[in-house]
Each structure stands twice: as C-alpha cells, then as structure tokens.
PDB file of C-alpha atoms in Angstrom:
ATOM      1  CA  MET A 120       0.000   0.000   0.000  1.00 85.00           C
ATOM      2  CA  LYS A 121       1.447   3.328  -1.119  1.00 93.00           C
ATOM      3  CA  ASN A 122      -1.532   5.606  -1.692  1.00 98.00           C
ATOM      4  CA  ILE A 123      -4.758   4.705   0.067  1.00 98.00           C
ATOM      5  CA  LEU A 124      -8.359   5.873  -0.249  1.00 98.00           C
ATOM      6  CA  VAL A 125     -10.667   5.282   2.718  1.00 98.00           C
ATOM      7  CA  ILE A 126     -14.300   5.460   1.639  1.00 97.00           C
ATOM      8  CA  GLY A 127     -16.529   6.139   4.625  1.00 94.00           C
ATOM      9  CA  SER A 128     -13.748   7.902   6.516  1.00 94.00           C
ATOM     10  CA  THR A 129     -16.140   9.665   8.893  1.00 91.00           C
ATOM     11  CA  GLY A 130     -17.887   6.481  10.061  1.00 89.00           C
ATOM     12  CA  GLN A 131     -17.283   4.420  13.189  1.00 87.00           C
ATOM     13  CA  ILE A 132     -14.486   2.295  11.714  1.00 92.00           C
ATOM     14  CA  GLY A 133     -13.385   4.658   8.942  1.00 94.00           C
ATOM     15  CA  SER A 134     -12.585   7.603  11.203  1.00 92.00           C
ATOM     16  CA  GLU A 135     -10.186   5.552  13.292  1.00 95.00           C
ATOM     17  CA  LEU A 136      -8.810   3.530  10.382  1.00 97.00           C
ATOM     18  CA  THR A 137      -7.934   6.709   8.465  1.00 97.00           C
ATOM     19  CA  ARG A 138      -5.939   8.019  11.426  1.00 95.00           C
ATOM     20  CA  GLU A 139      -4.138   4.710  11.926  1.00 97.00           C
ATOM     21  CA  LEU A 140      -3.250   4.372   8.240  1.00 98.00           C
ATOM     22  CA  ARG A 141      -1.896   7.928   8.220  1.00 97.00           C
ATOM     23  CA  ARG A 142       0.191   7.146  11.270  1.00 96.00           C
ATOM     24  CA  ARG A 143       1.694   4.130   9.503  1.00 97.00           C
ATOM     25  CA  TYR A 144       1.926   5.331   5.903  1.00 97.00           C
ATOM     26  CA  GLY A 145       2.122   9.108   6.209  1.00 97.00           C
ATOM     27  CA  ASN A 146      -0.602  11.767   6.178  1.00 96.00           C
ATOM     28  CA  THR A 147      -0.254  12.670   2.510  1.00 96.00           C
ATOM     29  CA  HIS A 148      -0.627   9.046   1.398  1.00 97.00           C
ATOM     30  CA  VAL A 149      -4.091   8.452   2.877  1.00 98.00           C
ATOM     31  CA  VAL A 150      -7.147  10.191   1.406  1.00 97.00           C
ATOM     32  CA  ALA A 151     -10.216  10.600   3.599  1.00 96.00           C
ATOM     33  CA  GLY A 152     -13.184   9.877   1.336  1.00 96.00           C
ATOM     34  CA  TYR A 153     -16.550  11.258   2.421  1.00 95.00           C
ATOM     35  CA  ILE A 154     -20.081  11.970   1.210  1.00 93.00           C
ATOM     36  CA  ALA A 155     -21.921  15.273   1.142  1.00 91.00           C
ATOM     37  CA  GLY A 156     -23.333  16.024   4.556  1.00 88.00           C
ATOM     38  CA  ALA A 157     -20.698  13.950   6.343  1.00 87.00           C
ATOM     39  CA  GLU A 158     -17.601  16.034   5.748  1.00 87.00           C
ATOM     40  CA  PRO A 159     -14.526  15.254   7.858  1.00 84.00           C
ATOM     41  CA  LYS A 160     -13.631  17.695  10.604  1.00 86.00           C
ATOM     42  CA  GLY A 161     -10.679  18.459  12.806  1.00 86.00           C
ATOM     43  CA  GLU A 162      -7.718  16.127  12.442  1.00 86.00           C
ATOM     44  CA  LEU A 163      -9.332  14.057   9.684  1.00 85.00           C
ATOM     45  CA  LEU A 164      -9.611  17.146   7.500  1.00 85.00           C
ATOM     46  CA  GLU A 165      -6.471  18.982   8.527  1.00 88.00           C
ATOM     47  CA  ALA A 166      -3.891  16.177   8.700  1.00 90.00           C
ATOM     48  CA  GLY A 167      -4.215  14.913   5.131  1.00 94.00           C
ATOM     49  CA  PRO A 168      -6.134  15.073   1.859  1.00 96.00           C
ATOM     50  CA  ALA A 169      -9.918  14.679   1.803  1.00 96.00           C
ATOM     51  CA  GLU A 170     -12.181  14.174  -1.210  1.00 96.00           C
ATOM     52  CA  LEU A 171     -15.841  13.618  -2.021  1.00 96.00           C
ATOM     53  CA  ALA A 172     -16.004   9.875  -2.706  1.00 96.00           C
ATOM     54  CA  ASP A 173     -19.561   8.584  -2.907  1.00 96.00           C
ATOM     55  CA  VAL A 174     -19.722   4.882  -3.795  1.00 96.00           C
ATOM     56  CA  THR A 175     -22.899   5.469  -5.784  1.00 96.00           C
ATOM     57  CA  ASN A 176     -20.921   7.729  -8.142  1.00 97.00           C
ATOM     58  CA  GLY A 177     -18.390   5.596  -9.987  1.00 96.00           C
ATOM     59  CA  ALA A 178     -17.023   8.509 -12.036  1.00 97.00           C
ATOM     60  CA  GLN A 179     -16.322  10.464  -8.850  1.00 97.00           C
ATOM     61  CA  ILE A 180     -14.450   7.517  -7.324  1.00 98.00           C
ATOM     62  CA  ALA A 181     -12.407   7.069 -10.503  1.00 98.00           C
ATOM     63  CA  GLU A 182     -11.462  10.750 -10.510  1.00 98.00           C
ATOM     64  CA  VAL A 183     -10.202  10.579  -6.918  1.00 98.00           C
ATOM     65  CA  VAL A 184      -8.257   7.378  -7.616  1.00 98.00           C
ATOM     66  CA  LYS A 185      -6.505   8.924 -10.614  1.00 98.00           C
ATOM     67  CA  LYS A 186      -5.856  12.277  -8.955  1.00 98.00           C
ATOM     68  CA  HIS A 187      -4.110  10.726  -5.950  1.00 98.00           C
ATOM     69  CA  HIS A 188      -2.581   7.682  -7.720  1.00 98.00           C
ATOM     70  CA  ILE A 189      -4.480   5.344  -5.391  1.00 98.00           C
ATOM     71  CA  ASP A 190      -3.404   1.696  -5.291  1.00 98.00           C
ATOM     72  CA  THR A 191      -5.515   0.524  -2.314  1.00 98.00           C
ATOM     73  CA  ILE A 192      -9.171   1.239  -1.524  1.00 98.00           C
ATOM     74  CA  TYR A 193     -10.766   0.606   1.847  1.00 98.00           C
ATOM     75  CA  ASN A 194     -14.493   0.503   1.094  1.00 97.00           C
ATOM     76  CA  LEU A 195     -16.388   0.965   4.364  1.00 96.00           C
ATOM     77  CA  ALA A 196     -19.632   2.339   2.924  1.00 93.00           C
ATOM     78  CA  ALA A 197     -22.668   0.453   4.286  1.00 89.00           C
ATOM     79  CA  LEU A 198     -25.857   0.750   6.291  1.00 86.00           C
ATOM     80  CA  LEU A 199     -25.684  -1.240   9.517  1.00 81.00           C
ATOM     81  CA  SER A 200     -28.052  -4.070  10.356  1.00 81.00           C
ATOM     82  CA  VAL A 201     -30.989  -2.357  12.077  1.00 82.00           C
ATOM     83  CA  VAL A 202     -30.947   0.684   9.769  1.00 87.00           C
ATOM     84  CA  ALA A 203     -30.723  -1.547   6.697  1.00 89.00           C
ATOM     85  CA  GLU A 204     -33.944  -3.326   7.692  1.00 90.00           C
ATOM     86  CA  SER A 205     -35.811  -0.029   7.592  1.00 91.00           C
ATOM     87  CA  LYS A 206     -34.131   1.110   4.360  1.00 95.00           C
ATOM     88  CA  PRO A 207     -33.462  -2.072   2.340  1.00 95.00           C
ATOM     89  CA  LYS A 208     -33.347  -0.392  -1.070  1.00 96.00           C
ATOM     90  CA  LEU A 209     -30.774   2.137   0.107  1.00 95.00           C
ATOM     91  CA  ALA A 210     -28.795  -0.616   1.819  1.00 95.00           C
ATOM     92  CA  TRP A 211     -28.534  -2.470  -1.497  1.00 96.00           C
ATOM     93  CA  LYS A 212     -27.697   0.692  -3.428  1.00 97.00           C
ATOM     94  CA  ILE A 213     -24.815   1.550  -1.115  1.00 95.00           C
ATOM     95  CA  GLY A 214     -23.636  -1.952  -0.299  1.00 94.00           C
ATOM     96  CA  ILE A 215     -23.843  -3.662  -3.692  1.00 96.00           C
ATOM     97  CA  ASP A 216     -24.306  -1.090  -6.450  1.00 97.00           C
ATOM     98  CA  GLY A 217     -21.621   0.928  -4.668  1.00 97.00           C
ATOM     99  CA  LEU A 218     -19.327  -2.083  -4.430  1.00 97.00           C
ATOM    100  CA  TRP A 219     -19.764  -2.725  -8.158  1.00 97.00           C
ATOM    101  CA  ASN A 220     -18.549   0.818  -8.836  1.00 98.00           C
ATOM    102  CA  ILE A 221     -15.537   0.308  -6.565  1.00 98.00           C
ATOM    103  CA  LEU A 222     -14.589  -2.989  -8.171  1.00 98.00           C
ATOM    104  CA  GLU A 223     -14.869  -1.539 -11.671  1.00 98.00           C
ATOM    105  CA  VAL A 224     -12.625   1.372 -10.727  1.00 98.00           C
ATOM    106  CA  ALA A 225     -10.200  -1.075  -9.121  1.00 98.00           C
ATOM    107  CA  ARG A 226     -10.184  -3.261 -12.243  1.00 98.00           C
ATOM    108  CA  GLU A 227      -9.470  -0.311 -14.496  1.00 98.00           C
ATOM    109  CA  ASN A 228      -6.794   1.202 -12.247  1.00 98.00           C
ATOM    110  CA  GLN A 229      -5.134  -1.903 -10.753  1.00 97.00           C
ATOM    111  CA  CYS A 230      -6.180  -1.185  -7.163  1.00 98.00           C
ATOM    112  CA  ALA A 231      -6.458  -3.599  -4.260  1.00 98.00           C
ATOM    113  CA  VAL A 232      -9.794  -3.469  -2.415  1.00 98.00           C
ATOM    114  CA  PHE A 233     -10.814  -4.149   1.174  1.00 98.00           C
ATOM    115  CA  THR A 234     -14.574  -4.398   1.716  1.00 96.00           C
ATOM    116  CA  PRO A 235     -15.477  -5.875   5.101  1.00 95.00           C
ATOM    117  CA  SER A 236     -18.088  -8.526   5.587  1.00 95.00           C
ATOM    118  CA  SER A 237     -19.692  -9.309   8.937  1.00 93.00           C
ATOM    119  CA  ILE A 238     -21.104 -11.932  11.259  1.00 93.00           C
ATOM    120  CA  GLY A 239     -24.352 -10.655   9.756  1.00 92.00           C
ATOM    121  CA  SER A 240     -23.530 -12.667   6.632  1.00 94.00           C
ATOM    122  CA  PHE A 241     -24.551 -15.805   8.534  1.00 94.00           C
ATOM    123  CA  GLY A 242     -28.101 -17.018   9.132  1.00 91.00           C
ATOM    124  CA  LYS A 243     -30.076 -19.133  11.559  1.00 89.00           C
ATOM    125  CA  HIS A 244     -29.044 -22.403   9.862  1.00 92.00           C
ATOM    126  CA  THR A 245     -25.335 -21.613  10.212  1.00 94.00           C
ATOM    127  CA  PRO A 246     -23.547 -23.550  12.989  1.00 93.00           C
ATOM    128  CA  HIS A 247     -23.535 -21.070  15.883  1.00 91.00           C
ATOM    129  CA  ARG A 248     -20.595 -22.385  17.872  1.00 91.00           C
ATOM    130  CA  GLY A 249     -17.222 -22.675  16.215  1.00 94.00           C
ATOM    131  CA  THR A 250     -18.741 -21.255  13.026  1.00 95.00           C
ATOM    132  CA  PRO A 251     -16.496 -22.561  10.212  1.00 96.00           C
ATOM    133  CA  GLN A 252     -14.783 -20.379   7.647  1.00 96.00           C
ATOM    134  CA  ASP A 253     -16.712 -22.115   4.868  1.00 94.00           C
ATOM    135  CA  THR A 254     -20.274 -23.018   5.807  1.00 95.00           C
ATOM    136  CA  ILE A 255     -23.911 -22.373   4.964  1.00 94.00           C
ATOM    137  CA  GLN A 256     -24.782 -18.691   5.327  1.00 95.00           C
ATOM    138  CA  ARG A 257     -28.323 -17.853   4.089  1.00 94.00           C
ATOM    139  CA  PRO A 258     -28.965 -14.652   6.109  1.00 94.00           C
ATOM    140  CA  GLN A 259     -32.514 -13.331   6.349  1.00 90.00           C
ATOM    141  CA  THR A 260     -31.774  -9.616   6.779  1.00 92.00           C
ATOM    142  CA  MET A 261     -30.988  -7.140   4.013  1.00 94.00           C
ATOM    143  CA  TYR A 262     -27.735  -6.298   5.783  1.00 93.00           C
ATOM    144  CA  GLY A 263     -26.716  -9.951   5.748  1.00 93.00           C
ATOM    145  CA  ILE A 264     -27.791 -10.418   2.142  1.00 95.00           C
ATOM    146  CA  THR A 265     -25.624  -7.489   1.057  1.00 96.00           C
ATOM    147  CA  LYS A 266     -22.670  -8.919   2.985  1.00 95.00           C
ATOM    148  CA  VAL A 267     -22.929 -12.370   1.388  1.00 96.00           C
ATOM    149  CA  THR A 268     -23.233 -10.696  -2.006  1.00 96.00           C
ATOM    150  CA  THR A 269     -20.189  -8.576  -1.157  1.00 96.00           C
ATOM    151  CA  GLU A 270     -18.148 -11.702  -0.501  1.00 96.00           C
ATOM    152  CA  MET A 271     -19.281 -13.416  -3.705  1.00 96.00           C
ATOM    153  CA  LEU A 272     -18.920 -10.373  -5.963  1.00 97.00           C
ATOM    154  CA  SER A 273     -15.451  -9.674  -4.590  1.00 96.00           C
ATOM    155  CA  ASP A 274     -14.465 -13.294  -5.230  1.00 95.00           C
ATOM    156  CA  TYR A 275     -15.837 -12.998  -8.770  1.00 97.00           C
ATOM    157  CA  TYR A 276     -13.717  -9.940  -9.577  1.00 97.00           C
ATOM    158  CA  GLN A 277     -10.666 -11.648  -8.180  1.00 96.00           C
ATOM    159  CA  ARG A 278     -11.162 -14.814 -10.235  1.00 94.00           C
ATOM    160  CA  LYS A 279     -12.316 -13.193 -13.479  1.00 97.00           C
ATOM    161  CA  TYR A 280     -10.293  -9.972 -13.558  1.00 97.00           C
ATOM    162  CA  GLY A 281      -7.455 -10.525 -11.097  1.00 96.00           C
ATOM    163  CA  VAL A 282      -8.514  -7.688  -8.783  1.00 97.00           C
ATOM    164  CA  ASP A 283      -6.788  -8.096  -5.418  1.00 97.00           C
ATOM    165  CA  THR A 284      -9.857  -8.225  -3.160  1.00 97.00           C
ATOM    166  CA  ARG A 285      -9.545  -9.056   0.526  1.00 97.00           C
ATOM    167  CA  ALA A 286     -11.930  -8.973   3.475  1.00 96.00           C
ATOM    168  CA  VAL A 287     -12.662 -10.068   7.000  1.00 97.00           C
ATOM    169  CA  ARG A 288     -15.973 -10.881   8.623  1.00 96.00           C
ATOM    170  CA  PHE A 289     -16.077  -8.404  11.456  1.00 95.00           C
ATOM    171  CA  PRO A 290     -17.865  -9.236  14.692  1.00 94.00           C
ATOM    172  CA  GLY A 291     -19.455  -6.451  16.739  1.00 92.00           C
ATOM    173  CA  ILE A 292     -16.997  -3.543  17.022  1.00 93.00           C
ATOM    174  CA  ILE A 293     -16.596  -1.696  20.327  1.00 95.00           C
ATOM    175  CA  SER A 294     -15.032   1.780  20.480  1.00 94.00           C
ATOM    176  CA  TYR A 295     -15.013   4.871  22.675  1.00 93.00           C
ATOM    177  CA  VAL A 296     -14.088   7.272  19.847  1.00 90.00           C
ATOM    178  CA  THR A 297     -16.982   7.364  17.362  1.00 77.00           C
ATOM    179  CA  PRO A 298     -20.517   6.368  18.453  1.00 73.00           C
ATOM    180  CA  PRO A 299     -22.063   3.387  16.623  1.00 68.00           C
ATOM    181  CA  GLY A 300     -24.687   3.907  13.968  1.00 69.00           C
ATOM    182  CA  GLY A 301     -27.504   1.384  14.115  1.00 68.00           C
ATOM    183  CA  GLY A 302     -26.024  -2.068  14.611  1.00 78.00           C
ATOM    184  CA  THR A 303     -27.365  -5.023  16.549  1.00 83.00           C
ATOM    185  CA  THR A 304     -24.208  -5.251  18.666  1.00 87.00           C
ATOM    186  CA  ASP A 305     -24.256  -1.538  19.590  1.00 90.00           C
ATOM    187  CA  TYR A 306     -25.469  -2.366  23.099  1.00 95.00           C
ATOM    188  CA  ALA A 307     -21.903  -3.436  23.910  1.00 95.00           C
ATOM    189  CA  VAL A 308     -20.789   0.152  23.284  1.00 94.00           C
ATOM    190  CA  ASP A 309     -23.799   1.848  24.867  1.00 95.00           C
ATOM    191  CA  ILE A 310     -23.393  -0.077  28.115  1.00 96.00           C
ATOM    192  CA  TYR A 311     -19.996   1.521  28.772  1.00 96.00           C
ATOM    193  CA  TYR A 312     -21.413   5.010  28.168  1.00 95.00           C
ATOM    194  CA  SER A 313     -24.170   4.301  30.696  1.00 95.00           C
ATOM    195  CA  ALA A 314     -21.664   3.048  33.252  1.00 96.00           C
ATOM    196  CA  VAL A 315     -19.479   6.144  32.974  1.00 96.00           C
ATOM    197  CA  ARG A 316     -22.498   8.454  33.078  1.00 95.00           C
ATOM    198  CA  ARG A 317     -23.799   6.652  36.193  1.00 95.00           C
ATOM    199  CA  GLU A 318     -27.015   5.759  34.388  1.00 96.00           C
ATOM    200  CA  LYS A 319     -29.051   2.557  34.570  1.00 97.00           C
ATOM    201  CA  PHE A 320     -28.504   0.608  31.357  1.00 97.00           C
ATOM    202  CA  VAL A 321     -31.501  -0.784  29.484  1.00 96.00           C
ATOM    203  CA  CYS A 322     -30.322  -3.829  27.529  1.00 96.00           C
ATOM    204  CA  PRO A 323     -32.157  -4.562  24.252  1.00 95.00           C
ATOM    205  CA  LEU A 324     -31.072  -8.229  24.116  1.00 96.00           C
ATOM    206  CA  HIS A 325     -32.038 -11.206  26.268  1.00 96.00           C
ATOM    207  CA  GLU A 326     -29.774 -12.558  28.951  1.00 96.00           C
ATOM    208  CA  GLY A 327     -27.663 -15.356  27.485  1.00 96.00           C
ATOM    209  CA  THR A 328     -27.447 -13.860  23.978  1.00 96.00           C
ATOM    210  CA  LEU A 329     -23.883 -14.706  22.978  1.00 95.00           C
ATOM    211  CA  LEU A 330     -22.261 -12.690  20.198  1.00 94.00           C
ATOM    212  CA  ASP A 331     -18.761 -12.328  18.776  1.00 95.00           C
ATOM    213  CA  MET A 332     -17.152  -8.988  19.634  1.00 95.00           C
ATOM    214  CA  MET A 333     -13.915  -7.114  19.017  1.00 97.00           C
ATOM    215  CA  TYR A 334     -12.272  -3.953  20.366  1.00 97.00           C
ATOM    216  CA  MET A 335     -11.568  -1.292  17.768  1.00 96.00           C
ATOM    217  CA  PRO A 336      -7.734  -1.491  17.982  1.00 97.00           C
ATOM    218  CA  ASP A 337      -7.995  -5.155  16.980  1.00 98.00           C
ATOM    219  CA  ALA A 338     -10.435  -4.324  14.161  1.00 97.00           C
ATOM    220  CA  LEU A 339      -7.949  -1.804  12.764  1.00 98.00           C
ATOM    221  CA  LYS A 340      -5.168  -4.342  13.135  1.00 98.00           C
ATOM    222  CA  ALA A 341      -7.166  -6.934  11.183  1.00 98.00           C
ATOM    223  CA  ALA A 342      -8.074  -4.516   8.376  1.00 97.00           C
ATOM    224  CA  ILE A 343      -4.474  -3.413   7.899  1.00 98.00           C
ATOM    225  CA  THR A 344      -2.711  -6.741   8.474  1.00 97.00           C
ATOM    226  CA  ILE A 345      -4.765  -8.616   5.887  1.00 97.00           C
ATOM    227  CA  MET A 346      -3.950  -6.002   3.236  1.00 97.00           C
ATOM    228  CA  GLU A 347      -0.260  -6.209   4.109  1.00 96.00           C
ATOM    229  CA  ALA A 348      -0.261 -10.015   3.981  1.00 96.00           C
ATOM    230  CA  ASP A 349       1.700 -12.006   1.420  1.00 93.00           C
ATOM    231  CA  PRO A 350      -0.882 -12.898  -1.276  1.00 91.00           C
ATOM    232  CA  THR A 351       0.865 -16.174  -2.066  1.00 90.00           C
ATOM    233  CA  LYS A 352      -0.050 -17.458   1.406  1.00 91.00           C
ATOM    234  CA  LEU A 353      -3.746 -16.648   1.149  1.00 91.00           C
ATOM    235  CA  VAL A 354      -6.085 -19.495   0.336  1.00 89.00           C
ATOM    236  CA  HIS A 355      -9.164 -17.498   1.256  1.00 86.00           C
ATOM    237  CA  HIS A 356      -9.556 -13.842   0.352  1.00 80.00           C
ATOM    238  CA  ASN A 357     -13.236 -12.886   0.864  1.00 82.00           C
ATOM    239  CA  ALA A 358     -13.853 -13.130   3.700  1.00 90.00           C
ATOM    240  CA  PHE A 359     -11.908 -14.376   6.738  1.00 96.00           C
ATOM    241  CA  ASN A 360     -13.585 -15.064  10.050  1.00 97.00           C
ATOM    242  CA  VAL A 361     -11.895 -12.949  12.740  1.00 97.00           C
ATOM    243  CA  THR A 362     -12.834 -12.753  16.380  1.00 95.00           C
ATOM    244  CA  ALA A 363     -11.427 -11.704  19.723  1.00 96.00           C
ATOM    245  CA  MET A 364     -14.073 -12.476  22.357  1.00 96.00           C
ATOM    246  CA  SER A 365     -17.608 -13.766  22.776  1.00 96.00           C
ATOM    247  CA  PHE A 366     -19.939 -12.713  25.556  1.00 97.00           C
ATOM    248  CA  ALA A 367     -23.570 -12.243  26.578  1.00 97.00           C
ATOM    249  CA  PRO A 368     -25.036  -9.078  28.142  1.00 97.00           C
ATOM    250  CA  GLU A 369     -24.749 -10.394  31.696  1.00 98.00           C
ATOM    251  CA  THR A 370     -21.065 -11.193  31.150  1.00 98.00           C
ATOM    252  CA  ILE A 371     -20.063  -7.687  30.064  1.00 98.00           C
ATOM    253  CA  TYR A 372     -22.261  -6.267  32.829  1.00 98.00           C
ATOM    254  CA  ALA A 373     -20.447  -8.340  35.435  1.00 98.00           C
ATOM    255  CA  GLU A 374     -17.064  -7.228  34.109  1.00 98.00           C
ATOM    256  CA  ILE A 375     -18.044  -3.552  34.281  1.00 98.00           C
ATOM    257  CA  ARG A 376     -19.395  -4.041  37.821  1.00 98.00           C
ATOM    258  CA  LYS A 377     -15.893  -4.995  38.946  1.00 98.00           C
ATOM    259  CA  HIS A 378     -14.987  -1.344  38.328  1.00 97.00           C
ATOM    260  CA  ARG A 379     -18.419   0.277  38.899  1.00 97.00           C
ATOM    261  CA  PRO A 380     -20.071  -1.729  41.721  1.00 97.00           C
ATOM    262  CA  ASP A 381     -23.175   0.502  41.771  1.00 97.00           C
ATOM    263  CA  PHE A 382     -23.862   0.117  38.057  1.00 98.00           C
ATOM    264  CA  GLU A 383     -27.334  -1.255  37.249  1.00 97.00           C
ATOM    265  CA  MET A 384     -28.750  -3.011  34.188  1.00 97.00           C
ATOM    266  CA  VAL A 385     -32.291  -4.036  33.299  1.00 97.00           C
ATOM    267  CA  TYR A 386     -33.699  -5.797  30.229  1.00 97.00           C
ATOM    268  CA  ASP A 387     -36.185  -4.376  27.719  1.00 96.00           C
ATOM    269  CA  VAL A 388     -35.803  -6.604  24.677  1.00 96.00           C
ATOM    270  CA  ASP A 389     -36.060  -5.111  21.192  1.00 94.00           C
ATOM    271  CA  PRO A 390     -37.710  -7.858  19.066  1.00 94.00           C
ATOM    272  CA  LEU A 391     -35.938  -6.817  15.845  1.00 90.00           C
ATOM    273  CA  LYS A 392     -32.488  -6.681  17.418  1.00 92.00           C
ATOM    274  CA  GLN A 393     -33.092  -9.951  19.247  1.00 94.00           C
ATOM    275  CA  ALA A 394     -34.216 -11.744  16.088  1.00 91.00           C
ATOM    276  CA  ILE A 395     -31.128 -10.529  14.237  1.00 90.00           C
ATOM    277  CA  ALA A 396     -28.820 -11.495  17.103  1.00 91.00           C
ATOM    278  CA  ASP A 397     -30.370 -14.959  17.337  1.00 92.00           C
ATOM    279  CA  SER A 398     -29.496 -15.592  13.687  1.00 89.00           C
ATOM    280  CA  TRP A 399     -25.812 -14.725  14.184  1.00 90.00           C
ATOM    281  CA  PRO A 400     -22.972 -16.928  15.477  1.00 91.00           C
ATOM    282  CA  ASP A 401     -22.106 -17.266  19.145  1.00 93.00           C
ATOM    283  CA  LYS A 402     -18.447 -17.597  18.234  1.00 94.00           C
ATOM    284  CA  MET A 403     -16.664 -17.922  14.898  1.00 95.00           C
ATOM    285  CA  ASP A 404     -13.716 -20.183  14.185  1.00 97.00           C
ATOM    286  CA  ASP A 405     -10.924 -17.923  12.900  1.00 96.00           C
ATOM    287  CA  THR A 406      -8.322 -20.651  12.410  1.00 97.00           C
ATOM    288  CA  CYS A 407      -7.879 -19.814   8.705  1.00 96.00           C
ATOM    289  CA  ALA A 408      -7.055 -16.170   9.434  1.00 97.00           C
ATOM    290  CA  ARG A 409      -4.572 -17.183  12.096  1.00 97.00           C
ATOM    291  CA  ARG A 410      -2.919 -19.727   9.804  1.00 96.00           C
ATOM    292  CA  GLU A 411      -2.899 -17.793   6.514  1.00 96.00           C
ATOM    293  CA  TRP A 412      -1.892 -14.295   7.644  1.00 96.00           C
ATOM    294  CA  GLY A 413      -1.062 -14.529  11.332  1.00 96.00           C
ATOM    295  CA  TRP A 414      -4.216 -13.028  12.828  1.00 97.00           C
ATOM    296  CA  MET A 415      -4.048 -12.663  16.613  1.00 97.00           C
ATOM    297  CA  PRO A 416      -6.154 -10.251  18.723  1.00 97.00           C
ATOM    298  CA  ASP A 417      -4.597  -8.205  21.507  1.00 97.00           C
ATOM    299  CA  TYR A 418      -7.689  -7.495  23.637  1.00 98.00           C
ATOM    300  CA  ASP A 419      -9.966  -9.707  25.696  1.00 97.00           C
ATOM    301  CA  LEU A 420     -13.023  -8.534  27.655  1.00 97.00           C
ATOM    302  CA  LYS A 421     -11.050  -7.720  30.792  1.00 98.00           C
ATOM    303  CA  ARG A 422      -8.417  -5.607  29.057  1.00 98.00           C
ATOM    304  CA  MET A 423     -10.974  -3.896  26.815  1.00 98.00           C
ATOM    305  CA  THR A 424     -13.193  -2.950  29.766  1.00 98.00           C
ATOM    306  CA  ILE A 425     -10.331  -1.273  31.611  1.00 98.00           C
ATOM    307  CA  ASP A 426      -9.391   0.723  28.513  1.00 97.00           C
ATOM    308  CA  MET A 427     -12.980   1.656  27.588  1.00 97.00           C
ATOM    309  CA  LEU A 428     -13.841   2.939  31.062  1.00 97.00           C
ATOM    310  CA  LYS A 429     -10.595   4.891  31.361  1.00 97.00           C
ATOM    311  CA  ASN A 430     -10.981   6.620  28.006  1.00 96.00           C
ATOM    312  CA  LEU A 431     -14.698   7.296  28.315  1.00 96.00           C
ATOM    313  CA  GLU A 432     -14.106   8.843  31.739  1.00 95.00           C
ATOM    314  CA  ILE A 433     -11.709  11.270  30.052  1.00 95.00           C
ATOM    315  CA  LYS A 434     -14.001  11.850  27.078  1.00 94.00           C
ATOM    316  CA  LEU A 435     -17.251  12.384  29.010  1.00 92.00           C
ATOM    317  CA  ASN A 436     -16.092  13.723  32.352  1.00 87.00           C
ATOM    318  CA  GLY A 437     -12.673  15.185  31.622  1.00 83.00           C
ATOM    319  CA  LYS A 438     -11.036  12.983  34.249  1.00 72.00           C
TER     320      LYS A 438
END
C-alpha cells in the first residue's frame, strides 16, 4: 500500500482507520473519502487530503483514484443491520451497487480493495458455535444479504479480472471514539457510556445472547494486516472469520461491575435486534485467518473494559 483511499472515513471504523493508516503510511498518502453532509472535521480534515467519494458515483471515485494515484481502496460504505432493515433499497444501493462501482474502478486502475463482511452474513441455519470459515450462510436480513453478495462479488472480480480483493468478517466492534450507527451489537458500546455516566442501562437483548465482539484497535489491526499479507499465502480472500471475544449481556455487565459496583442493568428486549442477534454466530472459528496471515487479537473482555472505562471517563467527564 502506497496511496490509500478510505471510503466512509467519517464512520465508526473509517474515522479511526484513516488516522491509523496515516500514522503508519504518512498523512499525505491516505485520502479521507466522504459523502456530502458527512464532511470530515478536525484532524481528519487537517492532517491529510480529503475528497468527495460517494460509492454510488463511480465517475467520482475514478477521478479521486486517478488524482491521488491510489493503489488501495478501503471501502467501508454500508448501512448497519438495524438501519438496513428499515431502508433495504438504500442498503442495497450503497452496499452492492456501490461495491460494483468500486470494483470496476479497481479493475481499471489496478487497485487492491478491502470491503469488510460481517457476522451478519450468517443465518439461523449456520452452525452457531465454532462457526467454520466455509459453511452455509443464508442470512434473512438485508444487511446480511448485502454482505454475502459482497463476498461473492469480490471473489468474482478476483477470479475473473485478477482484482486483489480481501476482506474479514467483522464481529461487533466496540469503540469509545466514534458512536455506533444502528447495529445489533451496539449495546456493547452503549453499556460503557451508561456506566461512565452513572445511568441505569436498558439492555435490548435477552440474557444469554452470545455474540462475537472485538475492540476497535484489533479491528484496525485486522483490516491493515490482511492487506499487508503475502498474497501467495492466502487461500481465502473474501472473507476471513476474525474474532477476539464472545460474551452475553450479563457477562459484560459483570465485568463492568468490577470497576463500577453501583452500576445497574435491566432488560427491555427489542424484538428486531433480538431476532437478528439470534441468527448470528455465538463464536466464529478464525483458524484460517490465524494460519494464513497470522491473525491474533490483543484485547480480551477484561483488558478492553479497563481501557474503555478509562478513556470514556476522560471523554465524558474530563477525568
């Protein structure tokens, strides 16, 4: 990677990924792509180049790629699971029509492409424990359908045109920097905010609902490491299972209570979120990622909780 375009640079993952890529590759070599109405601010805008880069506008993407001599595109444009259910047509337009534009630009300009998939690409018939790298998927949400299509379309462009496409299946991502934007696993971010604000947390998922999760530093590590990996060692490309931890609401609550003994949580289940969560894996098997490109997470629930509480205390209370 020499010159990188991050599409969706103002989103939950994109905002932090852009900063990390600039730290590693240099500010001038990483372009923050954004859409109208979601312009980058502060460091994202001031530290390096920024360009309008709407995935639904293939000509615009091509212009940015040529202007900045881009060789690697991180395509993070998507509607998250709950939002996608209320706006399925838009979810397809951004997730799949947008991906087609990206892949065409990549084919014409010899770019590598990272477009993440998700645990949402699995369905209720997928094995939930030790979910294999290659298994039945058959999701029943629009978000999941777009993610399976993303994997297959990326594979197609790699086989037919030789486009270097790579991806991981992200679990739920937890971060203190940018608030989440409508995902089923967002409760695992919201609960920390409630704890630091000394508020009672209302959990939208049932007790015992296990889901794969990952702390943002590990998500950034996965997204960068796979693109830096030796292509001759990759058997799979789109998309690798990656995970760091698996827990249920009562487990994360208990961990937070070790640091905030007065913290309270009650349940008020959201039927849509619960149905989506029930169709997703409890824990994926990421053996292929570990074997083919050395994937290894740095954070478990204990270490993440300490870091989340410390940084949110600074962010929210200035302490």
